[in-house]
C-alpha positions as a LaTeX table, in Angstrom:
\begin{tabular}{lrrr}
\hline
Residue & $x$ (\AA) & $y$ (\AA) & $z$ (\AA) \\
\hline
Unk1 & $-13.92$ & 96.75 & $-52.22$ \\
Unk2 & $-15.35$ & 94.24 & $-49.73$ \\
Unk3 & $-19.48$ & 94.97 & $-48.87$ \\
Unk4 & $-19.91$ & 97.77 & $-46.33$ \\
Unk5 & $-21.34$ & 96.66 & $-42.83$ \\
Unk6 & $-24.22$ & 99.53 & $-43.24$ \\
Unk7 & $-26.02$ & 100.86 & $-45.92$ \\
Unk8 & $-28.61$ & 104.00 & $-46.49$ \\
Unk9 & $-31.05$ & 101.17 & $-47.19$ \\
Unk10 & $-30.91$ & 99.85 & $-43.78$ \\
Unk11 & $-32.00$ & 103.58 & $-42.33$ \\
Unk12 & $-34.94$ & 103.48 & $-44.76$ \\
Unk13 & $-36.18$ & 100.39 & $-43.77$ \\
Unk14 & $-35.98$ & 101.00 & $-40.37$ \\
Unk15 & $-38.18$ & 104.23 & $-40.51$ \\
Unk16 & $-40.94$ & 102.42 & $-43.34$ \\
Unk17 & $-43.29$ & 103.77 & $-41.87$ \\
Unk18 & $-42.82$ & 107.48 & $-41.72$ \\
Unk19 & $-40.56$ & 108.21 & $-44.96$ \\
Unk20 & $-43.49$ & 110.66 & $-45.93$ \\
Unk21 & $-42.73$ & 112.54 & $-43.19$ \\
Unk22 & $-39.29$ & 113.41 & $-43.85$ \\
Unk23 & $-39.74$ & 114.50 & $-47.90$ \\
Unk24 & $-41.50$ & 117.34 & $-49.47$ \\
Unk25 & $-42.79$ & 115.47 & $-52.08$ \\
Unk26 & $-44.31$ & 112.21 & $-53.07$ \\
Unk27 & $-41.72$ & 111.59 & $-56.28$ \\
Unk28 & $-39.33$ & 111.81 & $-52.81$ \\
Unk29 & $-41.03$ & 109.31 & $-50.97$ \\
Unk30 & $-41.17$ & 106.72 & $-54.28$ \\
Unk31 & $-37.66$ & 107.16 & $-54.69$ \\
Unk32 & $-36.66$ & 106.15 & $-51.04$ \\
Unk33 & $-39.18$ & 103.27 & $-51.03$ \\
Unk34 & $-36.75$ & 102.30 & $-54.36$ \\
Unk35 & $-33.28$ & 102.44 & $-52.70$ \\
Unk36 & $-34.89$ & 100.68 & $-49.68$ \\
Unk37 & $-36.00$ & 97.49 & $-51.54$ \\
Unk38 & $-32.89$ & 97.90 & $-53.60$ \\
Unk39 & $-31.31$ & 93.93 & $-54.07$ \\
Unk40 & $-34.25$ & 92.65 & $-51.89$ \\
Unk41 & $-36.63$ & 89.88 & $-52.49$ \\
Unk42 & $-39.34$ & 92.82 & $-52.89$ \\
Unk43 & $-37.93$ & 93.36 & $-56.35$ \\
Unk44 & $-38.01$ & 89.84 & $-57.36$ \\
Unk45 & $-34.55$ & 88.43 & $-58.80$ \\
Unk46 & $-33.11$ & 86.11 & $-60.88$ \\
Unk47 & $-30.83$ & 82.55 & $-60.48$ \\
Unk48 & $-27.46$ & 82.91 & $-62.98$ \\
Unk49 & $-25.37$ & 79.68 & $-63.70$ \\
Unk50 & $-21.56$ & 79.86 & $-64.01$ \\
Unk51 & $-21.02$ & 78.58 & $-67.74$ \\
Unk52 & $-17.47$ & 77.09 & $-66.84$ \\
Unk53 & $-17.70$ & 73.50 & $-67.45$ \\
Unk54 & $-15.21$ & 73.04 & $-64.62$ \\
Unk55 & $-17.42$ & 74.98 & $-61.93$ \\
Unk56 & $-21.63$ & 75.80 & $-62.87$ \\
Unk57 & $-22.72$ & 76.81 & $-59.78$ \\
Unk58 & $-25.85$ & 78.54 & $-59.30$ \\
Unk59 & $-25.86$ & 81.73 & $-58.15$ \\
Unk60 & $-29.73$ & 83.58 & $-56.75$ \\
Unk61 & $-29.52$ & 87.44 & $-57.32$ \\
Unk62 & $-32.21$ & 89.83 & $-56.08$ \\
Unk63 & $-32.59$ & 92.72 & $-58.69$ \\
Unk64 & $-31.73$ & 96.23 & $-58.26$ \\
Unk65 & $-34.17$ & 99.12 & $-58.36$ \\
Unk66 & $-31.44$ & 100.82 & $-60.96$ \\
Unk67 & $-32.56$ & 104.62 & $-59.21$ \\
Unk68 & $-29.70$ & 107.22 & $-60.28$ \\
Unk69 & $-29.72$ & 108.49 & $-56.16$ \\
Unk70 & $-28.77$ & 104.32 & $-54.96$ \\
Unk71 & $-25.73$ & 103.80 & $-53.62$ \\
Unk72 & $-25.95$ & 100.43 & $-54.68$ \\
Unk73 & $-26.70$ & 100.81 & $-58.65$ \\
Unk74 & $-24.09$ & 103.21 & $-59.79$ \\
Unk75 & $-20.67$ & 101.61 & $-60.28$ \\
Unk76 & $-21.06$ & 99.58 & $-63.49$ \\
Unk77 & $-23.06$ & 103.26 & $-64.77$ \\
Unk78 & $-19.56$ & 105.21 & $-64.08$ \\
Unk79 & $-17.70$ & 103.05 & $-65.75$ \\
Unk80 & $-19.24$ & 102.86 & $-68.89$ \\
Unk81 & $-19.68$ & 106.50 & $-68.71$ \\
Unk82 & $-15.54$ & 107.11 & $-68.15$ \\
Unk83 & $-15.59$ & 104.81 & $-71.21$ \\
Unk84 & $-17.63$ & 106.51 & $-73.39$ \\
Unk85 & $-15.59$ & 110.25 & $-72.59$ \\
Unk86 & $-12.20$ & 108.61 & $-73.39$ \\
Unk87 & $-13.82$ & 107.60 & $-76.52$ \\
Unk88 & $-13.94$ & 111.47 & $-77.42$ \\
Unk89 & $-10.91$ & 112.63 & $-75.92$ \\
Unk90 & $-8.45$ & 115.15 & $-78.22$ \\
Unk91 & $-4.81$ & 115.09 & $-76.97$ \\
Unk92 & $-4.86$ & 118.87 & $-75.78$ \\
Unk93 & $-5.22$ & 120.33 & $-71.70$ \\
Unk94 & $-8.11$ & 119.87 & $-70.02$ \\
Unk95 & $-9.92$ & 121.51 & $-67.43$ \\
Unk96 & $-11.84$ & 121.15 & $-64.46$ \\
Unk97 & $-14.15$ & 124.32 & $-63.82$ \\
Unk98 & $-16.57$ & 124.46 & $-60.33$ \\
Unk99 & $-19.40$ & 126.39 & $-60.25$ \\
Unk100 & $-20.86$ & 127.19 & $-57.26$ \\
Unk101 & $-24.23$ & 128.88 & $-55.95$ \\
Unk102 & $-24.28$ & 130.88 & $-52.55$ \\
Unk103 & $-25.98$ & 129.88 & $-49.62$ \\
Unk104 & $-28.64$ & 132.46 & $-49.95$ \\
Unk105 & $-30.30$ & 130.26 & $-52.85$ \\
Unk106 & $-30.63$ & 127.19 & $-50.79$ \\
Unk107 & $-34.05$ & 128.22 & $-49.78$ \\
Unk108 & $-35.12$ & 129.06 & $-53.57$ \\
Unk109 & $-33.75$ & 125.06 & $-54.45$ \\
Unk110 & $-35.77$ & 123.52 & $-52.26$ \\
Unk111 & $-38.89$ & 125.09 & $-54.18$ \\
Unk112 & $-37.56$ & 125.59 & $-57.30$ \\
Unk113 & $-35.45$ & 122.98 & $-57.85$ \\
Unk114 & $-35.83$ & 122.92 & $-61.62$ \\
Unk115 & $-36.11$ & 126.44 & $-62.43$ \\
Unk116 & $-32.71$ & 126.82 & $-60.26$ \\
Unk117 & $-30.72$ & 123.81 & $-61.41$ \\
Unk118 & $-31.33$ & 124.66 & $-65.00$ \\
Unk119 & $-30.44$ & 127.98 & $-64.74$ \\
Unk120 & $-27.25$ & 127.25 & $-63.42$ \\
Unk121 & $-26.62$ & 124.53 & $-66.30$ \\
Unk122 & $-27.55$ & 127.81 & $-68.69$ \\
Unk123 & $-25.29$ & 130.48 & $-67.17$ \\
Unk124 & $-22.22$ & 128.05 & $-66.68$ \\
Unk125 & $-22.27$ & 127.39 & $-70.18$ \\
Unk126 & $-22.59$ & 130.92 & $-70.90$ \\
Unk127 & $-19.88$ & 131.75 & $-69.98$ \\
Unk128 & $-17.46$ & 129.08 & $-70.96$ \\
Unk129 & $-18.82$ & 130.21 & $-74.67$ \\
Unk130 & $-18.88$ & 133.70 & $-74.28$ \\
Unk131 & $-15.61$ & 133.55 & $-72.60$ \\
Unk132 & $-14.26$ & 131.65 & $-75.23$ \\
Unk133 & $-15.74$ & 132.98 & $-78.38$ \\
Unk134 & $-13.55$ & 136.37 & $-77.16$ \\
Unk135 & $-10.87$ & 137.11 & $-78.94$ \\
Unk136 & $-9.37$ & 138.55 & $-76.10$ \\
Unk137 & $-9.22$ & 135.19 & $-74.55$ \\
Unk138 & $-9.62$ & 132.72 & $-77.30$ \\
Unk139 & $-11.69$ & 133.72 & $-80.35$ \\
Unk140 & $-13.16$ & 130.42 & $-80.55$ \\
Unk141 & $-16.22$ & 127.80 & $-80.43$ \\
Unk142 & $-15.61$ & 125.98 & $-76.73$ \\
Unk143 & $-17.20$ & 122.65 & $-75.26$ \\
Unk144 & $-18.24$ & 121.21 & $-71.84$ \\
Unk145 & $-19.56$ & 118.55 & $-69.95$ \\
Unk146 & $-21.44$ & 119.72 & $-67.12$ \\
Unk147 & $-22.49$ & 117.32 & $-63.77$ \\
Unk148 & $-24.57$ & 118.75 & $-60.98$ \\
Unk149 & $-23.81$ & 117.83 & $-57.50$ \\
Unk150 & $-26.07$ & 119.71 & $-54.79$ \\
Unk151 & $-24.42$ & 118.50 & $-51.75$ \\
Unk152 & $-21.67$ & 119.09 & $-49.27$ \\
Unk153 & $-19.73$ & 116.29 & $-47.00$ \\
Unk154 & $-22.35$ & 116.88 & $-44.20$ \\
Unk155 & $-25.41$ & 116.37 & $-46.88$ \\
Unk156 & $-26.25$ & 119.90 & $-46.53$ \\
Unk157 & $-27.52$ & 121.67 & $-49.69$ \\
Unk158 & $-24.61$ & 123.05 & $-51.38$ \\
Unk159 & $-25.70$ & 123.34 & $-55.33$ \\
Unk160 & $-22.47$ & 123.24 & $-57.86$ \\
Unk161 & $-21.74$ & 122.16 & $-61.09$ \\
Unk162 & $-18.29$ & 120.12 & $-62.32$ \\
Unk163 & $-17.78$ & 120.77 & $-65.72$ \\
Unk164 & $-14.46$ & 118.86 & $-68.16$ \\
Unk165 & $-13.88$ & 122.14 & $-70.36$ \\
Unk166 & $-10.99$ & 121.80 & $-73.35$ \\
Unk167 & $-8.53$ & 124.24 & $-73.29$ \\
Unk168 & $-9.30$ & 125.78 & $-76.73$ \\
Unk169 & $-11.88$ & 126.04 & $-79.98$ \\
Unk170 & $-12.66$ & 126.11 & $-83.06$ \\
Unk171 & $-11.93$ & 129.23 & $-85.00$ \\
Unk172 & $-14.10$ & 129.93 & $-87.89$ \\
Unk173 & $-11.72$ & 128.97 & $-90.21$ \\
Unk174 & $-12.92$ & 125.47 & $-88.79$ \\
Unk175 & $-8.65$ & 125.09 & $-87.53$ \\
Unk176 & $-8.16$ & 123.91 & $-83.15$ \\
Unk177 & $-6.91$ & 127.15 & $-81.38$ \\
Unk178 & $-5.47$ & 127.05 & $-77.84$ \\
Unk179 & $-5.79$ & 128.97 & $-75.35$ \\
Unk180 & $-3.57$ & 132.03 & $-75.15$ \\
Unk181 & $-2.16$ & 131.04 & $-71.91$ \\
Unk182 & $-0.66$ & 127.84 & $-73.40$ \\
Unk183 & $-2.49$ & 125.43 & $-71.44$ \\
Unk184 & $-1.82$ & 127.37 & $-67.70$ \\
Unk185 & $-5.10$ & 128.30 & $-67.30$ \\
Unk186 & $-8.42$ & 128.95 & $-68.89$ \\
Unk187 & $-9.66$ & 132.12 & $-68.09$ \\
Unk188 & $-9.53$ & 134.76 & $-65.37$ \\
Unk189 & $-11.58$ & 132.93 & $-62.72$ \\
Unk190 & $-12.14$ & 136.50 & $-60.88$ \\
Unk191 & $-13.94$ & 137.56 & $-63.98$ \\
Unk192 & $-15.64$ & 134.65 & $-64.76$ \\
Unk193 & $-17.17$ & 135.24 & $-60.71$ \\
Unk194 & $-18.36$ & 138.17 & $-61.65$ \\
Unk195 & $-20.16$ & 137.87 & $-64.70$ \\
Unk196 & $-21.05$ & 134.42 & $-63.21$ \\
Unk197 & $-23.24$ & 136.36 & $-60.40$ \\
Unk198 & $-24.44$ & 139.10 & $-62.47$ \\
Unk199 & $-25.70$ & 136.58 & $-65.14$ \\
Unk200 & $-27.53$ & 134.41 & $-62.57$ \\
Unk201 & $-29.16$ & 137.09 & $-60.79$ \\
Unk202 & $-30.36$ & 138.52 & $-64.00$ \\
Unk203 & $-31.79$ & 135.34 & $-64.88$ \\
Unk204 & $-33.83$ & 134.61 & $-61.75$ \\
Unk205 & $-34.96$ & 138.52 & $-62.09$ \\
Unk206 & $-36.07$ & 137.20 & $-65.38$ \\
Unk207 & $-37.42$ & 134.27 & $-64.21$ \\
Unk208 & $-39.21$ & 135.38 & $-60.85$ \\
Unk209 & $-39.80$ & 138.62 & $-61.48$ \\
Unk210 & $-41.65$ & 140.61 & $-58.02$ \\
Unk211 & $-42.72$ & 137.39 & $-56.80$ \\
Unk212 & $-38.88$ & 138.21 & $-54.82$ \\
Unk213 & $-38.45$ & 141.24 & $-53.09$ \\
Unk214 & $-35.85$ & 143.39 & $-53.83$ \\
Unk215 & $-33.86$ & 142.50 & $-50.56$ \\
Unk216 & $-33.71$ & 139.13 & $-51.86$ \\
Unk217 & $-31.67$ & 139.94 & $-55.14$ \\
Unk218 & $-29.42$ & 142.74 & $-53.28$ \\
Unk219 & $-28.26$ & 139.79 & $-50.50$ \\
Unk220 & $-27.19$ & 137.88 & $-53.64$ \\
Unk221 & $-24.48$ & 140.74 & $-54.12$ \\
Unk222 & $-23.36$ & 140.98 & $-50.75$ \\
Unk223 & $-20.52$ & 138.13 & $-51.34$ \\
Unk224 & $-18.24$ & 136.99 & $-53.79$ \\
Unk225 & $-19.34$ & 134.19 & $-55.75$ \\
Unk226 & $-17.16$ & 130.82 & $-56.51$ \\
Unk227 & $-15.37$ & 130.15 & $-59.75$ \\
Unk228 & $-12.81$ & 127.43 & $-59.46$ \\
Unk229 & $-10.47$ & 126.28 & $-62.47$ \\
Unk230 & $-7.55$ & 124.00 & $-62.09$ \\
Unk231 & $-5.84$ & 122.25 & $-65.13$ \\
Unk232 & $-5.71$ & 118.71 & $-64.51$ \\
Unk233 & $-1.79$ & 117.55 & $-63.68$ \\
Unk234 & $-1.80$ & 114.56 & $-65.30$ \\
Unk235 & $-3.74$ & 114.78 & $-68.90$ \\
Unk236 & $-6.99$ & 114.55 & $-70.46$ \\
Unk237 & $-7.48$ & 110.69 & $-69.44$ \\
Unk238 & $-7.11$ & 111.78 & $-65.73$ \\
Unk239 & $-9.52$ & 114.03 & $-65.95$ \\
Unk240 & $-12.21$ & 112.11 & $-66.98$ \\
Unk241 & $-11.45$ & 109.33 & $-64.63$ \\
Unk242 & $-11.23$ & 112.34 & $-62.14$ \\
Unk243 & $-14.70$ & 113.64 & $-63.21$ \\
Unk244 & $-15.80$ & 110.06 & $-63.38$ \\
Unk245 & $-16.12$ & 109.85 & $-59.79$ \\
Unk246 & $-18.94$ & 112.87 & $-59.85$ \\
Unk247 & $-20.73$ & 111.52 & $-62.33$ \\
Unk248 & $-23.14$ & 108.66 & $-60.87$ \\
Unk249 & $-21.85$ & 109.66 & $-57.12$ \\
Unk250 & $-25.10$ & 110.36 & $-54.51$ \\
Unk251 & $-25.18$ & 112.21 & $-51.56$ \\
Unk252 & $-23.06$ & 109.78 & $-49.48$ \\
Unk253 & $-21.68$ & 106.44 & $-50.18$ \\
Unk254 & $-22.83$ & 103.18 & $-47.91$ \\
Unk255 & $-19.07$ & 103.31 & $-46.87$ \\
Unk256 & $-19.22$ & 106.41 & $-45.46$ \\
Unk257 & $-21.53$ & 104.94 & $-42.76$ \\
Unk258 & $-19.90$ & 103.58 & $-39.46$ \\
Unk259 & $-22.80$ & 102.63 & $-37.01$ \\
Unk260 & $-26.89$ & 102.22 & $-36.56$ \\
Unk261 & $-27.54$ & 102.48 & $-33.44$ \\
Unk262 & $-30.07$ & 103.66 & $-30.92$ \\
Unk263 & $-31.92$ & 105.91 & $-34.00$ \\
Unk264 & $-28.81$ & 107.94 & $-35.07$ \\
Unk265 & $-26.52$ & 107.48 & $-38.01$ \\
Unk266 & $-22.74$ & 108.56 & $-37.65$ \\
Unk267 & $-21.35$ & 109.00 & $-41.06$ \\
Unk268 & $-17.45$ & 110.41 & $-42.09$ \\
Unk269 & $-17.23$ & 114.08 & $-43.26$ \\
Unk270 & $-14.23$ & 115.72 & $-44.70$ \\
Unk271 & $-13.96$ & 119.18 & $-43.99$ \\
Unk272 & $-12.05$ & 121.12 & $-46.83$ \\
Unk273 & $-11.61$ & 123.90 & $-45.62$ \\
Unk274 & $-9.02$ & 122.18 & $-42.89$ \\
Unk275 & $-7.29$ & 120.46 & $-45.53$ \\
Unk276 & $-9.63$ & 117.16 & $-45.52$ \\
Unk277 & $-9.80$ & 116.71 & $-41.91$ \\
Unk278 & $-11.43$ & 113.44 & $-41.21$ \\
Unk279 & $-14.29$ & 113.61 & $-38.47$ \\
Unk280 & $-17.78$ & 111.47 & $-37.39$ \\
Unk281 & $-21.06$ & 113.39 & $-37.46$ \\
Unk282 & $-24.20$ & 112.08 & $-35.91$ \\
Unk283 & $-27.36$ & 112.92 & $-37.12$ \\
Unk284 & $-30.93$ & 111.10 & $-36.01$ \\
Unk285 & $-32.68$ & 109.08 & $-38.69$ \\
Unk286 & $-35.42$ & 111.40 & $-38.99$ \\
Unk287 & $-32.57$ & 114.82 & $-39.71$ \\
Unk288 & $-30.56$ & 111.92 & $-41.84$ \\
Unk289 & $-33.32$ & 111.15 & $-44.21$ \\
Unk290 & $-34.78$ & 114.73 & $-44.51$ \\
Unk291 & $-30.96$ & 115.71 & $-45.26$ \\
Unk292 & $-30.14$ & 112.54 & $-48.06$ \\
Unk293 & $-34.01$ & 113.91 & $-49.58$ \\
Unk294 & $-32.79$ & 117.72 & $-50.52$ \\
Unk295 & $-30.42$ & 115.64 & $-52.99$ \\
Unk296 & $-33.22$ & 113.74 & $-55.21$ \\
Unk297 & $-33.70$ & 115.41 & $-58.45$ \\
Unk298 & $-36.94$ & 116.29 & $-59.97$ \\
Unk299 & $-38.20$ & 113.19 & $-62.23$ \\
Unk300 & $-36.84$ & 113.63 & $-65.83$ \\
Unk301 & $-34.10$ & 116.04 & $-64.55$ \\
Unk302 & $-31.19$ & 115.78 & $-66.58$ \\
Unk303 & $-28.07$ & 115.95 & $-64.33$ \\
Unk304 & $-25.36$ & 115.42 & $-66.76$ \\
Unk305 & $-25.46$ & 117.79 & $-69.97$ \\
Unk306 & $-22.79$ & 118.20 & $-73.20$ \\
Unk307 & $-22.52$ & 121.51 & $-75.06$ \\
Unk308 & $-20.53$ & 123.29 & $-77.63$ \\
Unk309 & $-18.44$ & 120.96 & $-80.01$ \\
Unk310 & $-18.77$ & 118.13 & $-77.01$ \\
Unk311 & $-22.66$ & 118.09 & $-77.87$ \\
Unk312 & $-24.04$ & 114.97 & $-79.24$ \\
Unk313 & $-23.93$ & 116.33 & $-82.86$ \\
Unk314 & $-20.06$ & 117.16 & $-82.90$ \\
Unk315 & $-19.35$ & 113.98 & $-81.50$ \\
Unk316 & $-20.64$ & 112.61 & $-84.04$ \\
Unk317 & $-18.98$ & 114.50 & $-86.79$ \\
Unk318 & $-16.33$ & 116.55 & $-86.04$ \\
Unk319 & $-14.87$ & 115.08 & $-82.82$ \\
Unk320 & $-13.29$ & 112.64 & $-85.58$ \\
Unk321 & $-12.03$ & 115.09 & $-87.66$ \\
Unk322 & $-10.33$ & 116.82 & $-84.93$ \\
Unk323 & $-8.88$ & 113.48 & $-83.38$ \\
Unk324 & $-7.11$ & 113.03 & $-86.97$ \\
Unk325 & $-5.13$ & 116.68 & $-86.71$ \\
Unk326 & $-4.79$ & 116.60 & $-83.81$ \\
Unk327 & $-4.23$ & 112.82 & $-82.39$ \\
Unk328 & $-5.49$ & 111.00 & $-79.05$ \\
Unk329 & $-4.21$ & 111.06 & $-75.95$ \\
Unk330 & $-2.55$ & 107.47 & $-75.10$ \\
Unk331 & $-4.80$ & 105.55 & $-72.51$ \\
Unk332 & $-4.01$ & 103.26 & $-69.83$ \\
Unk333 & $-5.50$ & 99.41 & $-70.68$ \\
Unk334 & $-9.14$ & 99.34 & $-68.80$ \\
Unk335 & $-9.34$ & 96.16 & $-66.94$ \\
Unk336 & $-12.36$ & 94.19 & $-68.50$ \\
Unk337 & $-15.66$ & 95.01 & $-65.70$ \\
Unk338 & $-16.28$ & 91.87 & $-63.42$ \\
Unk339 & $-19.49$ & 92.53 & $-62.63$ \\
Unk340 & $-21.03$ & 89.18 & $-64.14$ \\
Unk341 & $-18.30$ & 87.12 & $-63.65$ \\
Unk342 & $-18.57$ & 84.19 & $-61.56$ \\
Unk343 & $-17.70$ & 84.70 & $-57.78$ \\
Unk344 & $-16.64$ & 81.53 & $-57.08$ \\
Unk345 & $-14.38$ & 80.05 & $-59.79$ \\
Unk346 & $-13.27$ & 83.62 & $-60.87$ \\
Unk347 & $-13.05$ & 82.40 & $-64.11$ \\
Unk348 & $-16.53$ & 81.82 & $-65.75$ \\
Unk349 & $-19.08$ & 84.09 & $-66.39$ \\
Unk350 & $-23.07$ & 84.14 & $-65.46$ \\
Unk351 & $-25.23$ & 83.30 & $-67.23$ \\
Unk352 & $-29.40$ & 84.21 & $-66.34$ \\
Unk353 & $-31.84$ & 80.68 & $-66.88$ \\
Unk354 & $-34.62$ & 81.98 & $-64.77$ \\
Unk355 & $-36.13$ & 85.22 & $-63.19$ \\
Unk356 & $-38.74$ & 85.33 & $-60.45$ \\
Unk357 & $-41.39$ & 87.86 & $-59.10$ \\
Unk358 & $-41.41$ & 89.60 & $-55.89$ \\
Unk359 & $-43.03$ & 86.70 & $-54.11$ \\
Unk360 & $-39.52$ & 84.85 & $-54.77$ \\
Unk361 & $-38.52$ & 81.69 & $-56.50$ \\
Unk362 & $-41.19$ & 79.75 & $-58.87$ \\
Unk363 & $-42.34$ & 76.30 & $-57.38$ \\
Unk364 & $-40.67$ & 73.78 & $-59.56$ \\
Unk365 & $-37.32$ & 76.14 & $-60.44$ \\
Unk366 & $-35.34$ & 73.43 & $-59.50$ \\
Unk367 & $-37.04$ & 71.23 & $-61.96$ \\
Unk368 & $-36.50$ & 73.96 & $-64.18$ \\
Unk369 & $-33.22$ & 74.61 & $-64.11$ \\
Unk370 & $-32.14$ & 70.57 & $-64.33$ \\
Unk371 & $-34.18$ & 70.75 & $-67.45$ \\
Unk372 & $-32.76$ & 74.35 & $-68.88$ \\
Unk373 & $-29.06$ & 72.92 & $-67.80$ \\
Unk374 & $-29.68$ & 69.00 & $-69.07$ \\
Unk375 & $-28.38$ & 67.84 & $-65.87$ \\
Unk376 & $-29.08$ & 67.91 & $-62.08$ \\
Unk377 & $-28.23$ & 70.00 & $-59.78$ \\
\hline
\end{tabular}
């Protein structure tokens, strides 16, 4: 995919000056100065040397500020995070459950970002266990992976979760069980709303107590909330390459972006609920910035989370045992990541001989480098 003509970056740098004004908090602020010096000579950088005998050419990288909300720093992350899932994949149905907060919260995430987003991790996975560990439904011990977006096409707050769920357990006989629908779907996703709203709301009572009045909790029961569960069409594999696309994607994408000018930014939306209909929003810098700031995390915030027999633990030990009853699913061949091969022979890869500050090259790297390499350059 070729570079995109304008980035986020470029709307940070332009308004320098007055990012404080447009975040709530300073943890806001030091994150946009981050993505704005992202690849810059403000982070310093480093010179790589092609190590094909044929080509070594020089190459002078500036280094990237590695944030989880850059649009710049997250490609070679997803990747080696789809890797890592197919590693544990069992060759049964898989599916791909939404969880989605109401409007009426957005207020309460703004404050409470942590109290909310964690709660949401907590009753999500509630349910997929509870659900599960019913005989009704399944009678068995369930796993998830669990990957919290807050945002909608227009950057508005829109808190979810996407969650990779297996479509069965382990029974206590320690023997796989399906689920009773034979793989069409995982549970009633009416009944999982309900319980999904009544479970939440309980917690924040829990949580919050009278500092809420009572109107606020009843408006939380006015609507229905949103459940979504699909099984995937094509297998396990797809689904984690599907899911692989939430997992280190921000707000919006530097190719989303079509112009700069004259102090707006027009970006592309989809609007779902017209089948993906394509259209340009504008939005000032100021609105754009306040809008891509609702979407940085608290510091430390864990966005990604495993549970149940996809925990860390059961990975370890009885992800294996299961993969011997019940086999693997048969993977396409991953094409080997280019990312540090050599962009001008295509065939070489770099290798780093010298790093550099902020300030930008050392005097004498030249010098260096002839001596490092054994030959001039």
């Amino acid at each position: 995919m070729c570079c995109p003509d304008h980035e986020v970056a470029h709307v940070l740098e332009r308004n320098r000056e007055h990012l404080a004004n447009h975040c709530a908090n300073s943890w806001q602020v030091r994150t946009l100065h981050a993505l704005r010096k992202c690849r810059t000579a403000a982070l310093g950088g480093h010179i790589d040397c092609c190590n094909n005998p044929a080509c070594y050419k020089l190459h002078l990288s500036y280094n990237s500020c590695r944030n989880r909300h850059c649009p710049k720093c997250q490609g070679h992350k997803k990747e080696a995070w789809i890797q890592a899932r197919e590693a544990d994949l069992l060759k049964v149905s898989y599916f791909h459950v939404v969880f989605t907060l109401p409007c009426e919260l957005n207020r309460l995430s703004l404050y409470e970002p942590k109290l909310v987003y964690n709660l949401l991790f907590t009753t999500a996975w509630g349910i997929v266990k509870d659900f599960g560990a019913n005989p009704k439904f399944l009678g068995g011990r369930m796993g998830m992976v669990a990957i919290l977006h807050t945002w909608g096409q227009n950057l508005s707050l829109h808190p979810h979760l996407h969650c990779i769920v297996p479509g069965g357990g382990i029974t206590k006989t320690g023997k796989w069980k399906n689920t009773k629908s034979k793989g069409k779907y995982l549970f009633p996703v009416k009944a999982m709303s309900i319980v999904f709203r009544a479970r939440f709301v309980a917690g924040l009572r829990k949580e919050l107590g009278k500092s809420q009045p009572a109107s606020f909790y009843e408006s939380l029961f006015k609507n229905q909330w949103v459940v979504y569960c699909k099984r995937p069409f094509f297998g396990p594999s797809q689904v984690v390459e599907y899911l692989g696309r939430y997992t280190h994607k921000i707000a919006i994408s530097n190719h989303r972006i079509k112009s700069l000018e004259s102090g707006n930014v027009r970006f592309m939306v989809k609007d779902y609920r017209q089948g993906g209909k394509k259209s340009v929003l504008a939005l000032s810098d100021a609105e754009f910035i306040r809008r891509f700031s609702l979407h940085i995390l608290p510091k430390g915030f864990t966005r990604i989370r495993h549970y149940g027999i996809l925990s860390s633990y059961y990975k370890r030990t009885l992800i294996p045992e299961l993969q011997k009853d019940l086999g693997r699913p048969e993977l396409a061949e991953k094409v080997p990541l280019k990312h540090r091969k050599c962009p001008s022979c295509k065939k070489g890869n770099l290798v780093t001989i010298a790093t550099f500050p902020a300030r930008g090259p050392p005097n004498g790297w030249r010098e260096q480098i002839e001596k490092h390499l054994n030959r001039p350059i």
